[in-house]
PDB file of C-alpha atoms in Angstrom:
ATOM      1  CA  MET R   9     -56.769 -10.084  37.994  1.00 80.00           C
ATOM      2  CA  ASN R  10     -56.082 -11.986  34.755  1.00 88.00           C
ATOM      3  CA  ARG R  11     -52.461 -10.876  34.905  1.00 93.00           C
ATOM      4  CA  TYR R  12     -52.049 -12.755  38.180  1.00 93.00           C
ATOM      5  CA  ASN R  13     -53.978 -15.888  37.193  1.00 95.00           C
ATOM      6  CA  ARG R  14     -51.100 -18.260  37.992  1.00 95.00           C
ATOM      7  CA  ASN R  15     -50.618 -16.587  41.391  1.00 95.00           C
ATOM      8  CA  ILE R  16     -54.334 -16.878  42.157  1.00 95.00           C
ATOM      9  CA  LEU R  17     -54.380 -20.585  41.378  1.00 95.00           C
ATOM     10  CA  MET R  18     -52.085 -20.937  44.396  1.00 95.00           C
ATOM     11  CA  ILE R  19     -53.022 -18.134  46.777  1.00 96.00           C
ATOM     12  CA  GLU R  20     -56.592 -17.337  45.676  1.00 96.00           C
ATOM     13  CA  GLU R  21     -57.871 -13.812  45.078  1.00 96.00           C
ATOM     14  CA  SER R  22     -57.661 -12.967  48.771  1.00 97.00           C
ATOM     15  CA  GLY R  23     -53.928 -13.675  48.724  1.00 97.00           C
ATOM     16  CA  GLN R  24     -53.414 -11.667  45.564  1.00 97.00           C
ATOM     17  CA  GLN R  25     -55.270  -8.784  47.155  1.00 97.00           C
ATOM     18  CA  LYS R  26     -52.816  -8.868  50.075  1.00 97.00           C
ATOM     19  CA  LEU R  27     -49.950  -8.524  47.602  1.00 97.00           C
ATOM     20  CA  LEU R  28     -51.693  -5.682  45.736  1.00 97.00           C
ATOM     21  CA  ASN R  29     -52.278  -3.845  49.020  1.00 98.00           C
ATOM     22  CA  SER R  30     -48.700  -4.230  50.261  1.00 98.00           C
ATOM     23  CA  LYS R  31     -45.888  -1.676  50.315  1.00 98.00           C
ATOM     24  CA  ILE R  32     -42.295  -2.911  50.178  1.00 98.00           C
ATOM     25  CA  LEU R  33     -39.113  -0.864  50.391  1.00 98.00           C
ATOM     26  CA  ILE R  34     -36.148  -2.102  48.345  1.00 98.00           C
ATOM     27  CA  ALA R  35     -32.923  -0.733  49.777  1.00 98.00           C
ATOM     28  CA  GLY R  36     -30.579  -0.657  46.808  1.00 95.00           C
ATOM     29  CA  ALA R  37     -31.298  -0.803  43.060  1.00 93.00           C
ATOM     30  CA  GLY R  38     -28.142  -2.673  42.089  1.00 91.00           C
ATOM     31  CA  GLY R  39     -27.557  -6.407  41.684  1.00 92.00           C
ATOM     32  CA  LEU R  40     -29.779  -7.786  44.438  1.00 96.00           C
ATOM     33  CA  GLY R  41     -32.266  -4.971  43.987  1.00 96.00           C
ATOM     34  CA  SER R  42     -32.657  -5.682  40.264  1.00 95.00           C
ATOM     35  CA  THR R  43     -33.801  -9.282  40.750  1.00 96.00           C
ATOM     36  CA  VAL R  44     -35.925  -8.358  43.771  1.00 98.00           C
ATOM     37  CA  ILE R  45     -37.661  -5.682  41.683  1.00 98.00           C
ATOM     38  CA  VAL R  46     -38.340  -8.155  38.857  1.00 97.00           C
ATOM     39  CA  ASN R  47     -39.880 -10.669  41.254  1.00 97.00           C
ATOM     40  CA  LEU R  48     -41.987  -8.176  43.206  1.00 98.00           C
ATOM     41  CA  ALA R  49     -43.265  -6.485  40.047  1.00 97.00           C
ATOM     42  CA  SER R  50     -44.248  -9.914  38.720  1.00 96.00           C
ATOM     43  CA  LEU R  51     -46.031 -10.791  41.970  1.00 97.00           C
ATOM     44  CA  GLY R  52     -48.079  -7.598  41.830  1.00 96.00           C
ATOM     45  CA  ILE R  53     -46.854  -5.782  44.921  1.00 97.00           C
ATOM     46  CA  GLY R  54     -48.929  -2.596  45.002  1.00 97.00           C
ATOM     47  CA  LYS R  55     -46.207  -0.116  45.955  1.00 98.00           C
ATOM     48  CA  LEU R  56     -42.435  -0.358  45.626  1.00 98.00           C
ATOM     49  CA  GLY R  57     -40.106   2.082  47.304  1.00 98.00           C
ATOM     50  CA  ILE R  58     -36.545   2.250  45.963  1.00 98.00           C
ATOM     51  CA  ILE R  59     -33.567   3.811  47.744  1.00 98.00           C
ATOM     52  CA  ASP R  60     -30.326   4.344  45.845  1.00 96.00           C
ATOM     53  CA  ASN R  61     -27.898   7.220  45.524  1.00 95.00           C
ATOM     54  CA  ASP R  62     -25.801   5.876  42.636  1.00 94.00           C
ATOM     55  CA  LYS R  63     -25.752   6.422  38.901  1.00 95.00           C
ATOM     56  CA  LEU R  64     -25.599   3.505  36.476  1.00 93.00           C
ATOM     57  CA  ASP R  65     -22.083   2.492  35.420  1.00 93.00           C
ATOM     58  CA  ILE R  66     -21.088   0.079  32.667  1.00 93.00           C
ATOM     59  CA  THR R  67     -19.484  -2.233  35.262  1.00 88.00           C
ATOM     60  CA  ASN R  68     -22.962  -2.757  36.798  1.00 83.00           C
ATOM     61  CA  LEU R  69     -24.427  -4.393  33.705  1.00 87.00           C
ATOM     62  CA  ASN R  70     -23.055  -7.905  34.314  1.00 87.00           C
ATOM     63  CA  ARG R  71     -25.634  -8.387  37.089  1.00 89.00           C
ATOM     64  CA  GLN R  72     -28.029  -5.411  37.229  1.00 86.00           C
ATOM     65  CA  TYR R  73     -30.112  -6.427  34.261  1.00 88.00           C
ATOM     66  CA  ILE R  74     -33.178  -4.213  34.658  1.00 91.00           C
ATOM     67  CA  HIS R  75     -30.899  -1.307  33.708  1.00 90.00           C
ATOM     68  CA  LYS R  76     -30.346  -0.654  30.012  1.00 89.00           C
ATOM     69  CA  PHE R  77     -27.100   0.211  28.251  1.00 92.00           C
ATOM     70  CA  GLU R  78     -28.521   3.539  27.112  1.00 93.00           C
ATOM     71  CA  ASN R  79     -29.195   4.462  30.760  1.00 89.00           C
ATOM     72  CA  ILE R  80     -25.511   4.526  31.702  1.00 93.00           C
ATOM     73  CA  GLY R  81     -24.950   7.728  33.668  1.00 92.00           C
ATOM     74  CA  LYS R  82     -28.600   7.901  34.709  1.00 94.00           C
ATOM     75  CA  ASP R  83     -29.729   7.683  38.336  1.00 95.00           C
ATOM     76  CA  LYS R  84     -30.446   4.048  39.208  1.00 95.00           C
ATOM     77  CA  VAL R  85     -33.744   4.908  40.875  1.00 97.00           C
ATOM     78  CA  ASP R  86     -34.957   6.529  37.638  1.00 97.00           C
ATOM     79  CA  SER R  87     -33.712   3.621  35.526  1.00 96.00           C
ATOM     80  CA  ALA R  88     -35.434   1.146  37.871  1.00 97.00           C
ATOM     81  CA  GLU R  89     -38.703   3.068  37.763  1.00 97.00           C
ATOM     82  CA  GLU R  90     -38.530   3.097  33.958  1.00 96.00           C
ATOM     83  CA  TRP R  91     -38.260  -0.708  33.903  1.00 96.00           C
ATOM     84  CA  ILE R  92     -41.084  -1.207  36.414  1.00 97.00           C
ATOM     85  CA  LYS R  93     -43.462   1.076  34.543  1.00 97.00           C
ATOM     86  CA  SER R  94     -42.693  -0.628  31.229  1.00 96.00           C
ATOM     87  CA  PHE R  95     -43.360  -4.056  32.750  1.00 96.00           C
ATOM     88  CA  ASN R  96     -46.245  -3.382  35.138  1.00 96.00           C
ATOM     89  CA  PRO R  97     -47.608   0.175  34.918  1.00 95.00           C
ATOM     90  CA  ASP R  98     -50.131  -0.429  37.719  1.00 94.00           C
ATOM     91  CA  ILE R  99     -47.414  -0.531  40.372  1.00 97.00           C
ATOM     92  CA  GLU R 100     -46.880   2.660  42.358  1.00 98.00           C
ATOM     93  CA  VAL R 101     -43.203   3.605  42.663  1.00 98.00           C
ATOM     94  CA  GLU R 102     -41.700   5.962  45.229  1.00 98.00           C
ATOM     95  CA  LYS R 103     -38.063   6.888  44.669  1.00 98.00           C
ATOM     96  CA  PHE R 104     -35.517   8.012  47.244  1.00 98.00           C
ATOM     97  CA  LYS R 105     -32.409   9.300  45.490  1.00 97.00           C
ATOM     98  CA  LEU R 106     -30.263   9.637  48.579  1.00 94.00           C
ATOM     99  CA  ARG R 107     -27.817   7.906  50.848  1.00 93.00           C
ATOM    100  CA  LEU R 108     -29.626   6.365  53.788  1.00 94.00           C
ATOM    101  CA  ASN R 109     -28.490   7.717  57.133  1.00 94.00           C
ATOM    102  CA  GLU R 110     -29.684   7.894  60.720  1.00 93.00           C
ATOM    103  CA  ASP R 111     -31.453  11.201  60.063  1.00 95.00           C
ATOM    104  CA  ASN R 112     -33.632  10.164  57.108  1.00 96.00           C
ATOM    105  CA  ALA R 113     -34.092   6.400  57.593  1.00 97.00           C
ATOM    106  CA  GLU R 114     -37.004   6.484  60.030  1.00 97.00           C
ATOM    107  CA  SER R 115     -39.211   8.765  57.941  1.00 97.00           C
ATOM    108  CA  ILE R 116     -38.674   6.555  54.863  1.00 98.00           C
ATOM    109  CA  ILE R 117     -38.989   3.111  56.447  1.00 98.00           C
ATOM    110  CA  SER R 118     -42.127   4.063  58.372  1.00 97.00           C
ATOM    111  CA  LYS R 119     -44.066   4.291  55.079  1.00 97.00           C
ATOM    112  CA  PHE R 120     -43.641   0.594  54.226  1.00 98.00           C
ATOM    113  CA  ASP R 121     -44.790  -2.812  55.479  1.00 97.00           C
ATOM    114  CA  LEU R 122     -41.384  -4.441  55.218  1.00 97.00           C
ATOM    115  CA  VAL R 123     -37.866  -3.741  53.967  1.00 98.00           C
ATOM    116  CA  ILE R 124     -35.571  -5.795  51.730  1.00 98.00           C
ATOM    117  CA  ASP R 125     -31.870  -5.180  52.307  1.00 98.00           C
ATOM    118  CA  CYS R 126     -30.086  -5.053  48.948  1.00 96.00           C
ATOM    119  CA  PHE R 127     -27.315  -2.703  50.064  1.00 94.00           C
ATOM    120  CA  ASP R 128     -23.622  -3.504  49.580  1.00 88.00           C
ATOM    121  CA  SER R 129     -22.455  -1.314  52.458  1.00 88.00           C
ATOM    122  CA  TYR R 130     -22.189  -2.690  56.004  1.00 88.00           C
ATOM    123  CA  ALA R 131     -22.920   0.732  57.451  1.00 91.00           C
ATOM    124  CA  SER R 132     -26.156   1.050  55.455  1.00 93.00           C
ATOM    125  CA  LYS R 133     -27.216  -2.503  56.321  1.00 94.00           C
ATOM    126  CA  PHE R 134     -26.852  -1.797  60.028  1.00 94.00           C
ATOM    127  CA  ILE R 135     -28.859   1.420  59.754  1.00 95.00           C
ATOM    128  CA  LEU R 136     -31.677  -0.615  58.177  1.00 96.00           C
ATOM    129  CA  ASN R 137     -31.325  -3.187  60.943  1.00 95.00           C
ATOM    130  CA  ASP R 138     -31.531  -0.605  63.719  1.00 95.00           C
ATOM    131  CA  ILE R 139     -34.422   1.443  62.343  1.00 96.00           C
ATOM    132  CA  CYS R 140     -36.476  -1.601  61.331  1.00 96.00           C
ATOM    133  CA  ASN R 141     -36.074  -2.904  64.861  1.00 94.00           C
ATOM    134  CA  LYS R 142     -37.141   0.439  66.288  1.00 94.00           C
ATOM    135  CA  LEU R 143     -40.215   0.631  64.034  1.00 96.00           C
ATOM    136  CA  LYS R 144     -40.961  -3.109  64.329  1.00 95.00           C
ATOM    137  CA  LYS R 145     -40.768  -3.618  60.559  1.00 97.00           C
ATOM    138  CA  PRO R 146     -39.689  -7.014  59.161  1.00 98.00           C
ATOM    139  CA  LEU R 147     -36.305  -6.864  57.428  1.00 98.00           C
ATOM    140  CA  ILE R 148     -35.095  -9.372  54.849  1.00 98.00           C
ATOM    141  CA  HIS R 149     -31.312  -9.294  54.775  1.00 98.00           C
ATOM    142  CA  GLY R 150     -29.293 -10.435  51.788  1.00 97.00           C
ATOM    143  CA  GLY R 151     -25.609 -10.388  50.982  1.00 94.00           C
ATOM    144  CA  VAL R 152     -23.490 -11.684  48.092  1.00 94.00           C
ATOM    145  CA  MET R 153     -19.827 -12.023  47.231  1.00 92.00           C
ATOM    146  CA  GLU R 154     -18.235 -13.937  44.362  1.00 93.00           C
ATOM    147  CA  TYR R 155     -19.993 -17.366  44.248  1.00 95.00           C
ATOM    148  CA  SER R 156     -21.619 -17.127  47.678  1.00 96.00           C
ATOM    149  CA  GLY R 157     -24.490 -15.423  49.420  1.00 97.00           C
ATOM    150  CA  GLN R 158     -26.809 -15.441  52.413  1.00 97.00           C
ATOM    151  CA  VAL R 159     -30.398 -14.609  53.366  1.00 98.00           C
ATOM    152  CA  LEU R 160     -31.992 -13.958  56.756  1.00 97.00           C
ATOM    153  CA  THR R 161     -35.429 -12.713  57.798  1.00 98.00           C
ATOM    154  CA  ILE R 162     -35.465 -10.512  60.902  1.00 97.00           C
ATOM    155  CA  PHE R 163     -38.582  -9.911  62.957  1.00 95.00           C
ATOM    156  CA  PRO R 164     -37.977  -7.205  65.573  1.00 90.00           C
ATOM    157  CA  GLU R 165     -38.214  -8.390  69.187  1.00 84.00           C
ATOM    158  CA  LYS R 166     -38.697 -11.993  68.020  1.00 89.00           C
ATOM    159  CA  SER R 167     -35.445 -12.918  66.326  1.00 92.00           C
ATOM    160  CA  ALA R 168     -31.733 -12.280  66.201  1.00 92.00           C
ATOM    161  CA  CYS R 169     -30.706  -9.107  64.388  1.00 91.00           C
ATOM    162  CA  LEU R 170     -27.586  -8.269  62.391  1.00 92.00           C
ATOM    163  CA  ARG R 171     -25.877  -6.894  65.488  1.00 90.00           C
ATOM    164  CA  CYS R 172     -26.453 -10.226  67.232  1.00 90.00           C
ATOM    165  CA  ILE R 173     -24.849 -12.131  64.379  1.00 87.00           C
ATOM    166  CA  PHE R 174     -22.034  -9.778  63.385  1.00 84.00           C
ATOM    167  CA  PRO R 175     -21.071  -7.990  66.628  1.00 81.00           C
ATOM    168  CA  ASP R 176     -17.563  -7.231  65.392  1.00 76.00           C
ATOM    169  CA  ALA R 177     -18.415  -6.102  61.848  1.00 72.00           C
ATOM    170  CA  ASN R 178     -16.267  -3.250  60.553  1.00 70.00           C
ATOM    171  CA  LEU R 179     -18.910  -0.814  59.319  1.00 70.00           C
ATOM    172  CA  ASP R 180     -16.318   1.262  57.473  1.00 71.00           C
ATOM    173  CA  ALA R 181     -14.965  -1.649  55.446  1.00 66.00           C
ATOM    174  CA  TYR R 182     -15.647  -1.642  51.725  1.00 64.00           C
ATOM    175  CA  VAL R 183     -13.753  -3.968  49.404  1.00 63.00           C
ATOM    176  CA  VAL R 184     -14.649  -4.403  45.739  1.00 70.00           C
ATOM    177  CA  LYS R 185     -15.041  -8.134  45.059  1.00 76.00           C
ATOM    178  CA  GLY R 186     -16.010 -10.060  41.961  1.00 84.00           C
ATOM    179  CA  ILE R 187     -19.621 -11.130  41.543  1.00 86.00           C
ATOM    180  CA  ILE R 188     -21.525 -12.878  38.765  1.00 88.00           C
ATOM    181  CA  SER R 189     -25.210 -12.609  38.003  1.00 92.00           C
ATOM    182  CA  PRO R 190     -26.340 -16.174  38.902  1.00 94.00           C
ATOM    183  CA  THR R 191     -25.186 -15.732  42.499  1.00 95.00           C
ATOM    184  CA  VAL R 192     -27.039 -12.440  42.775  1.00 95.00           C
ATOM    185  CA  SER R 193     -30.178 -13.837  41.156  1.00 96.00           C
ATOM    186  CA  VAL R 194     -30.327 -16.822  43.519  1.00 97.00           C
ATOM    187  CA  ILE R 195     -30.061 -14.727  46.687  1.00 98.00           C
ATOM    188  CA  ALA R 196     -32.382 -11.966  45.485  1.00 97.00           C
ATOM    189  CA  SER R 197     -35.018 -14.504  44.425  1.00 97.00           C
ATOM    190  CA  LEU R 198     -34.892 -16.026  47.905  1.00 98.00           C
ATOM    191  CA  GLN R 199     -35.335 -12.561  49.408  1.00 98.00           C
ATOM    192  CA  ALA R 200     -38.372 -11.942  47.213  1.00 98.00           C
ATOM    193  CA  MET R 201     -39.817 -15.324  48.205  1.00 98.00           C
ATOM    194  CA  GLU R 202     -39.427 -14.444  51.876  1.00 98.00           C
ATOM    195  CA  ALA R 203     -41.143 -11.094  51.265  1.00 98.00           C
ATOM    196  CA  ALA R 204     -44.103 -12.783  49.580  1.00 98.00           C
ATOM    197  CA  LYS R 205     -44.401 -15.266  52.453  1.00 98.00           C
ATOM    198  CA  VAL R 206     -44.363 -12.465  55.028  1.00 98.00           C
ATOM    199  CA  ILE R 207     -47.139 -10.564  53.210  1.00 97.00           C
ATOM    200  CA  LEU R 208     -49.206 -13.729  52.765  1.00 97.00           C
ATOM    201  CA  GLY R 209     -48.749 -14.793  56.389  1.00 96.00           C
ATOM    202  CA  GLU R 210     -46.964 -18.030  55.509  1.00 95.00           C
ATOM    203  CA  ASP R 211     -44.935 -20.103  57.961  1.00 92.00           C
ATOM    204  CA  ASN R 212     -41.400 -21.495  57.707  1.00 95.00           C
ATOM    205  CA  LEU R 213     -39.683 -18.160  57.246  1.00 97.00           C
ATOM    206  CA  LEU R 214     -35.929 -17.772  57.638  1.00 97.00           C
ATOM    207  CA  ILE R 215     -36.363 -16.364  61.144  1.00 96.00           C
ATOM    208  CA  ASP R 216     -33.321 -17.216  63.297  1.00 96.00           C
ATOM    209  CA  LYS R 217     -32.033 -19.229  60.350  1.00 96.00           C
ATOM    210  CA  LEU R 218     -29.226 -17.901  58.170  1.00 97.00           C
ATOM    211  CA  LEU R 219     -29.508 -19.587  54.769  1.00 98.00           C
ATOM    212  CA  THR R 220     -26.161 -19.676  52.994  1.00 98.00           C
ATOM    213  CA  TYR R 221     -25.480 -20.553  49.364  1.00 98.00           C
ATOM    214  CA  ASN R 222     -22.245 -21.773  47.792  1.00 97.00           C
ATOM    215  CA  GLY R 223     -22.550 -21.565  44.015  1.00 96.00           C
ATOM    216  CA  LYS R 224     -19.316 -23.428  43.321  1.00 96.00           C
ATOM    217  CA  LEU R 225     -20.534 -26.466  45.242  1.00 97.00           C
ATOM    218  CA  GLN R 226     -24.233 -25.836  44.581  1.00 96.00           C
ATOM    219  CA  GLU R 227     -24.900 -26.231  48.291  1.00 97.00           C
ATOM    220  CA  PHE R 228     -27.340 -24.571  50.650  1.00 98.00           C
ATOM    221  CA  LYS R 229     -26.907 -24.668  54.420  1.00 98.00           C
ATOM    222  CA  LYS R 230     -29.091 -23.375  57.236  1.00 97.00           C
ATOM    223  CA  ILE R 231     -27.394 -22.067  60.342  1.00 96.00           C
ATOM    224  CA  ASN R 232     -29.599 -21.845  63.423  1.00 96.00           C
ATOM    225  CA  LEU R 233     -29.276 -18.557  65.284  1.00 93.00           C
ATOM    226  CA  THR R 234     -30.237 -17.215  68.684  1.00 90.00           C
ATOM    227  CA  LYS R 235     -30.350 -13.722  70.074  1.00 87.00           C
ATOM    228  CA  ASN R 236     -27.108 -12.478  71.525  1.00 86.00           C
ATOM    229  CA  GLN R 237     -27.922 -11.499  75.098  1.00 83.00           C
ATOM    230  CA  ALA R 238     -25.142  -8.913  74.925  1.00 82.00           C
ATOM    231  CA  CYS R 239     -26.419  -7.371  71.686  1.00 86.00           C
ATOM    232  CA  PRO R 240     -26.396  -3.586  72.135  1.00 82.00           C
ATOM    233  CA  LEU R 241     -29.675  -3.314  70.225  1.00 84.00           C
ATOM    234  CA  CYS R 242     -31.767  -6.355  71.225  1.00 81.00           C
ATOM    235  CA  SER R 243     -30.880  -6.033  74.907  1.00 70.00           C
ATOM    236  CA  THR R 244     -32.585  -2.624  74.953  1.00 71.00           C
ATOM    237  CA  LEU R 245     -35.847  -3.864  73.356  1.00 61.00           C
ATOM    238  CA  LYS R 246     -38.821  -5.152  75.280  1.00 53.00           C
ATOM    239  CA  VAL R 247     -39.828  -8.703  74.363  1.00 46.00           C
TER     240      VAL R 247
END
């Protein structure tokens, strides 16, 4: 426990044990996923699952800093595992080198206590949203673009989901936008904080509150949300 001394001063050994016993799935090992991985490995999360189907490209290195230059061309899940094991070898890592889809999502997500959405694809984000709701797994959504980002914690049956908030989202849309590492680090760190609070049973989560960040103005805003009664997903769930 000496490694986690500064954690224990805050959350006591019982809290640290909760973290060590937890299993968190990180959906995406890119920009958001990199900072989330750093934070969760530092906290001492017992098991990290990582989903990613991409290989490391040189254009990733401006924000995906757990990946090394010499790993260009390597699968991101392997590169991420290499960093985790070099930093905290006690953490168990389970890799999923695949593209998440409706056929494989349930069997993967069911293994974990909660999921952190670090995907950059709308279609993949909504698959996470739907399956987490079905399995009643907390989902911590994050998104970034240029100088801005957002975070939301979703508790199935209790809070608004992504389909409530973005009913008209084009799931096929994919536009390459600029992004710099400080924006990614801010949002991913907030996601990791929410994950720790969920595991520790803390209050004041971002449930029904979309936290937005504007890096140019250095402003945070909270937008209060409510379930959309016409949501095609939430309207089918028992409350």
